[in-house]
């Protein structure tokens, strides 16, 4: 079976460059600094709650990449101070047919198409692993994420099981290498 991964690469944004790569345990301090510097409302929109402290147990899923079910990326600025600018994760469902996604971009890096690029990386990773559906819950008042998901082709549904949320779902086709296996 041939699995296609998103390789480390540079993303050229309108106001700078970002190195995109698989998240690593050494990214924990940078992820923590990014989250601690975020506005409380940005944290609520991504994690569905207000959070002030970010212990290891909170950050670990943002770094979890096991090459089968969990995939995580970081976007790194070319600066030594607070280099983590964004995070994206994909966690496969138990049957491997679908996966939940999450994306977070630091407010200072908004408007750079970084969230779009990180979401594109997640879709490529899903295709390479034969995951057919990417899905996630989004707070109904998170207009930016809903707009991003719609722009990317996600269908948006009301979620009666989760009041105040919508469900975003994107069907993806596996890559030819994966489909042939």
mmCIF file of C-alpha atoms in Angstrom:
data_model
loop_
_atom_site.group_PDB
_atom_site.id
_atom_site.type_symbol
_atom_site.label_atom_id
_atom_site.label_comp_id
_atom_site.label_asym_id
_atom_site.label_seq_id
_atom_site.Cartn_x
_atom_site.Cartn_y
_atom_site.Cartn_z
ATOM 1 C CA UNK A 1 0.000 0.000 0.000
ATOM 2 C CA UNK A 2 1.391 3.391 -1.002
ATOM 3 C CA UNK A 3 0.411 6.259 1.284
ATOM 4 C CA UNK A 4 0.812 9.839 0.098
ATOM 5 C CA UNK A 5 1.875 12.332 2.780
ATOM 6 C CA UNK A 6 2.023 16.098 2.663
ATOM 7 C CA UNK A 7 5.761 16.844 2.689
ATOM 8 C CA UNK A 8 7.329 19.676 4.661
ATOM 9 C CA UNK A 9 7.182 22.808 2.514
ATOM 10 C CA UNK A 10 7.156 26.596 2.464
ATOM 11 C CA UNK A 11 3.882 28.455 2.030
ATOM 12 C CA UNK A 12 4.290 31.901 0.458
ATOM 13 C CA UNK A 13 1.693 34.239 1.951
ATOM 14 C CA UNK A 14 1.013 37.852 0.993
ATOM 15 C CA UNK A 15 2.964 39.182 4.012
ATOM 16 C CA UNK A 16 5.504 36.464 4.640
ATOM 17 C CA UNK A 17 6.591 32.861 4.454
ATOM 18 C CA UNK A 18 5.565 29.949 6.643
ATOM 19 C CA UNK A 19 7.209 26.575 6.976
ATOM 20 C CA UNK A 20 4.562 23.852 7.092
ATOM 21 C CA UNK A 21 5.466 20.480 8.546
ATOM 22 C CA UNK A 22 4.159 17.644 10.650
ATOM 23 C CA UNK A 23 3.825 18.678 14.280
ATOM 24 C CA UNK A 24 6.416 17.290 16.667
ATOM 25 C CA UNK A 25 6.616 17.003 20.464
ATOM 26 C CA UNK A 26 9.180 19.821 20.425
ATOM 27 C CA UNK A 27 6.412 22.151 19.146
ATOM 28 C CA UNK A 28 4.568 22.013 22.471
ATOM 29 C CA UNK A 29 6.081 25.218 23.932
ATOM 30 C CA UNK A 30 5.397 27.125 20.694
ATOM 31 C CA UNK A 31 1.815 25.863 20.481
ATOM 32 C CA UNK A 32 1.285 26.833 24.119
ATOM 33 C CA UNK A 33 2.671 30.352 23.480
ATOM 34 C CA UNK A 34 0.418 30.738 20.422
ATOM 35 C CA UNK A 35 -2.681 29.702 22.381
ATOM 36 C CA UNK A 36 -1.804 31.758 25.475
ATOM 37 C CA UNK A 37 -1.373 34.850 23.270
ATOM 38 C CA UNK A 38 -4.728 34.299 21.541
ATOM 39 C CA UNK A 39 -7.787 36.368 22.337
ATOM 40 C CA UNK A 40 -10.217 34.525 24.634
ATOM 41 C CA UNK A 41 -12.879 34.692 21.923
ATOM 42 C CA UNK A 42 -10.566 33.013 19.381
ATOM 43 C CA UNK A 43 -9.972 30.183 21.853
ATOM 44 C CA UNK A 44 -13.731 29.812 22.450
ATOM 45 C CA UNK A 45 -14.443 29.658 18.727
ATOM 46 C CA UNK A 46 -11.863 26.884 18.193
ATOM 47 C CA UNK A 47 -12.240 24.833 21.382
ATOM 48 C CA UNK A 48 -15.878 25.635 22.326
ATOM 49 C CA UNK A 49 -14.874 26.981 25.726
ATOM 50 C CA UNK A 50 -12.805 29.676 27.332
ATOM 51 C CA UNK A 51 -9.419 28.372 28.431
ATOM 52 C CA UNK A 52 -6.646 30.213 30.254
ATOM 53 C CA UNK A 53 -4.094 27.489 30.827
ATOM 54 C CA UNK A 54 -2.950 24.948 28.294
ATOM 55 C CA UNK A 55 -1.480 21.868 29.990
ATOM 56 C CA UNK A 56 0.167 19.050 28.067
ATOM 57 C CA UNK A 57 -3.119 17.094 27.912
ATOM 58 C CA UNK A 58 -4.745 19.992 26.073
ATOM 59 C CA UNK A 59 -1.929 20.542 23.582
ATOM 60 C CA UNK A 60 -0.998 16.907 22.926
ATOM 61 C CA UNK A 61 -3.824 16.270 20.405
ATOM 62 C CA UNK A 62 -2.547 19.233 18.369
ATOM 63 C CA UNK A 63 0.781 17.409 17.970
ATOM 64 C CA UNK A 64 -0.530 13.864 17.560
ATOM 65 C CA UNK A 65 0.699 12.263 14.340
ATOM 66 C CA UNK A 66 0.886 8.507 14.231
ATOM 67 C CA UNK A 67 0.967 7.899 10.467
ATOM 68 C CA UNK A 68 -2.334 5.951 10.507
ATOM 69 C CA UNK A 69 -5.167 7.728 12.314
ATOM 70 C CA UNK A 70 -3.900 11.092 13.527
ATOM 71 C CA UNK A 71 -2.252 13.833 11.522
ATOM 72 C CA UNK A 72 -1.130 17.239 12.752
ATOM 73 C CA UNK A 73 0.609 20.145 11.077
ATOM 74 C CA UNK A 74 2.142 23.366 12.313
ATOM 75 C CA UNK A 75 2.793 26.585 10.438
ATOM 76 C CA UNK A 76 6.018 28.222 11.553
ATOM 77 C CA UNK A 77 7.029 31.829 11.028
ATOM 78 C CA UNK A 78 10.622 32.588 10.103
ATOM 79 C CA UNK A 79 11.109 34.352 13.439
ATOM 80 C CA UNK A 80 12.680 33.091 16.625
ATOM 81 C CA UNK A 81 10.059 34.723 18.851
ATOM 82 C CA UNK A 82 6.638 32.974 18.903
ATOM 83 C CA UNK A 83 7.302 31.013 15.722
ATOM 84 C CA UNK A 84 4.094 28.911 15.706
ATOM 85 C CA UNK A 85 1.468 30.748 13.672
ATOM 86 C CA UNK A 86 -1.047 27.971 13.079
ATOM 87 C CA UNK A 87 -2.070 24.431 13.790
ATOM 88 C CA UNK A 88 -4.177 21.872 11.955
ATOM 89 C CA UNK A 89 -5.180 18.376 12.984
ATOM 90 C CA UNK A 90 -7.083 15.446 11.576
ATOM 91 C CA UNK A 91 -8.246 12.519 13.737
ATOM 92 C CA UNK A 92 -9.648 9.490 11.917
ATOM 93 C CA UNK A 93 -12.868 7.882 13.092
ATOM 94 C CA UNK A 94 -12.531 4.310 14.451
ATOM 95 C CA UNK A 95 -13.547 2.821 11.080
ATOM 96 C CA UNK A 96 -11.056 5.021 9.193
ATOM 97 C CA UNK A 97 -13.659 6.199 6.679
ATOM 98 C CA UNK A 98 -13.992 9.691 8.101
ATOM 99 C CA UNK A 99 -11.916 12.087 10.148
ATOM 100 C CA UNK A 100 -12.564 15.103 12.320
ATOM 101 C CA UNK A 101 -10.603 18.251 11.496
ATOM 102 C CA UNK A 102 -9.521 21.324 13.438
ATOM 103 C CA UNK A 103 -7.644 24.450 12.365
ATOM 104 C CA UNK A 104 -6.335 27.389 14.380
ATOM 105 C CA UNK A 105 -4.445 30.424 13.084
ATOM 106 C CA UNK A 106 -3.014 33.143 15.307
ATOM 107 C CA UNK A 107 -4.863 36.424 14.889
ATOM 108 C CA UNK A 108 -1.627 38.171 13.822
ATOM 109 C CA UNK A 109 -1.477 35.791 10.865
ATOM 110 C CA UNK A 110 -5.125 36.052 9.818
ATOM 111 C CA UNK A 111 -5.752 37.175 6.263
ATOM 112 C CA UNK A 112 -2.701 35.328 4.904
ATOM 113 C CA UNK A 113 -4.704 32.376 3.516
ATOM 114 C CA UNK A 114 -2.848 30.275 6.099
ATOM 115 C CA UNK A 115 -6.053 28.634 7.385
ATOM 116 C CA UNK A 116 -7.028 27.758 3.815
ATOM 117 C CA UNK A 117 -3.592 26.294 3.180
ATOM 118 C CA UNK A 118 -3.620 24.234 6.386
ATOM 119 C CA UNK A 119 -7.072 22.908 5.515
ATOM 120 C CA UNK A 120 -5.770 22.000 2.061
ATOM 121 C CA UNK A 121 -2.946 20.041 3.732
ATOM 122 C CA UNK A 122 -5.513 18.120 5.810
ATOM 123 C CA UNK A 123 -7.541 17.266 2.705
ATOM 124 C CA UNK A 124 -4.412 16.014 0.904
ATOM 125 C CA UNK A 125 -3.462 13.911 3.927
ATOM 126 C CA UNK A 126 -6.982 12.456 4.111
ATOM 127 C CA UNK A 127 -6.894 11.560 0.419
ATOM 128 C CA UNK A 128 -3.495 9.944 0.795
ATOM 129 C CA UNK A 129 -4.809 7.736 3.605
ATOM 130 C CA UNK A 130 -8.080 6.752 1.944
ATOM 131 C CA UNK A 131 -10.231 8.812 4.311
ATOM 132 C CA UNK A 132 -13.415 9.578 2.411
ATOM 133 C CA UNK A 133 -15.051 12.261 4.561
ATOM 134 C CA UNK A 134 -13.639 15.121 6.604
ATOM 135 C CA UNK A 135 -16.043 16.497 9.185
ATOM 136 C CA UNK A 136 -16.139 18.825 12.121
ATOM 137 C CA UNK A 137 -18.378 20.784 14.420
ATOM 138 C CA UNK A 138 -18.226 24.557 14.175
ATOM 139 C CA UNK A 139 -19.876 26.979 16.560
ATOM 140 C CA UNK A 140 -22.753 28.592 14.681
ATOM 141 C CA UNK A 141 -21.374 32.061 15.477
ATOM 142 C CA UNK A 142 -17.936 31.254 14.014
ATOM 143 C CA UNK A 143 -18.655 32.998 10.718
ATOM 144 C CA UNK A 144 -15.009 32.976 9.580
ATOM 145 C CA UNK A 145 -14.660 29.191 9.910
ATOM 146 C CA UNK A 146 -18.034 28.569 8.308
ATOM 147 C CA UNK A 147 -17.062 30.832 5.399
ATOM 148 C CA UNK A 148 -13.703 29.051 5.049
ATOM 149 C CA UNK A 149 -15.393 25.639 5.057
ATOM 150 C CA UNK A 150 -17.983 26.737 2.473
ATOM 151 C CA UNK A 151 -15.280 28.289 0.293
ATOM 152 C CA UNK A 152 -13.406 24.995 0.436
ATOM 153 C CA UNK A 153 -16.506 23.035 -0.637
ATOM 154 C CA UNK A 154 -17.699 21.698 2.704
ATOM 155 C CA UNK A 155 -21.430 21.226 3.079
ATOM 156 C CA UNK A 156 -22.787 22.894 6.203
ATOM 157 C CA UNK A 157 -25.627 21.264 8.156
ATOM 158 C CA UNK A 158 -27.480 22.181 11.306
ATOM 159 C CA UNK A 159 -26.536 19.701 14.011
ATOM 160 C CA UNK A 160 -29.542 18.919 16.184
ATOM 161 C CA UNK A 161 -27.382 16.823 18.535
ATOM 162 C CA UNK A 162 -25.135 19.817 19.289
ATOM 163 C CA UNK A 163 -27.157 22.992 19.919
ATOM 164 C CA UNK A 164 -25.365 26.121 18.778
ATOM 165 C CA UNK A 165 -23.213 24.188 16.318
ATOM 166 C CA UNK A 166 -23.194 23.365 12.641
ATOM 167 C CA UNK A 167 -21.574 20.330 11.087
ATOM 168 C CA UNK A 168 -19.175 20.804 8.179
ATOM 169 C CA UNK A 169 -18.600 17.834 5.904
ATOM 170 C CA UNK A 170 -16.425 17.371 2.830
ATOM 171 C CA UNK A 171 -16.330 14.230 0.751
ATOM 172 C CA UNK A 172 -12.841 13.587 -0.602
ATOM 173 C CA UNK A 173 -11.661 11.064 -3.146
ATOM 174 C CA UNK A 174 -8.561 9.026 -2.301
ATOM 175 C CA UNK A 175 -5.425 9.552 -4.381
ATOM 176 C CA UNK A 176 -4.846 7.150 -7.255
ATOM 177 C CA UNK A 177 -1.965 5.437 -5.380
ATOM 178 C CA UNK A 178 -4.177 4.719 -2.377
ATOM 179 C CA UNK A 179 -7.234 3.754 -4.450
ATOM 180 C CA UNK A 180 -5.198 1.165 -6.372
ATOM 181 C CA UNK A 181 -4.040 -0.630 -3.211
#
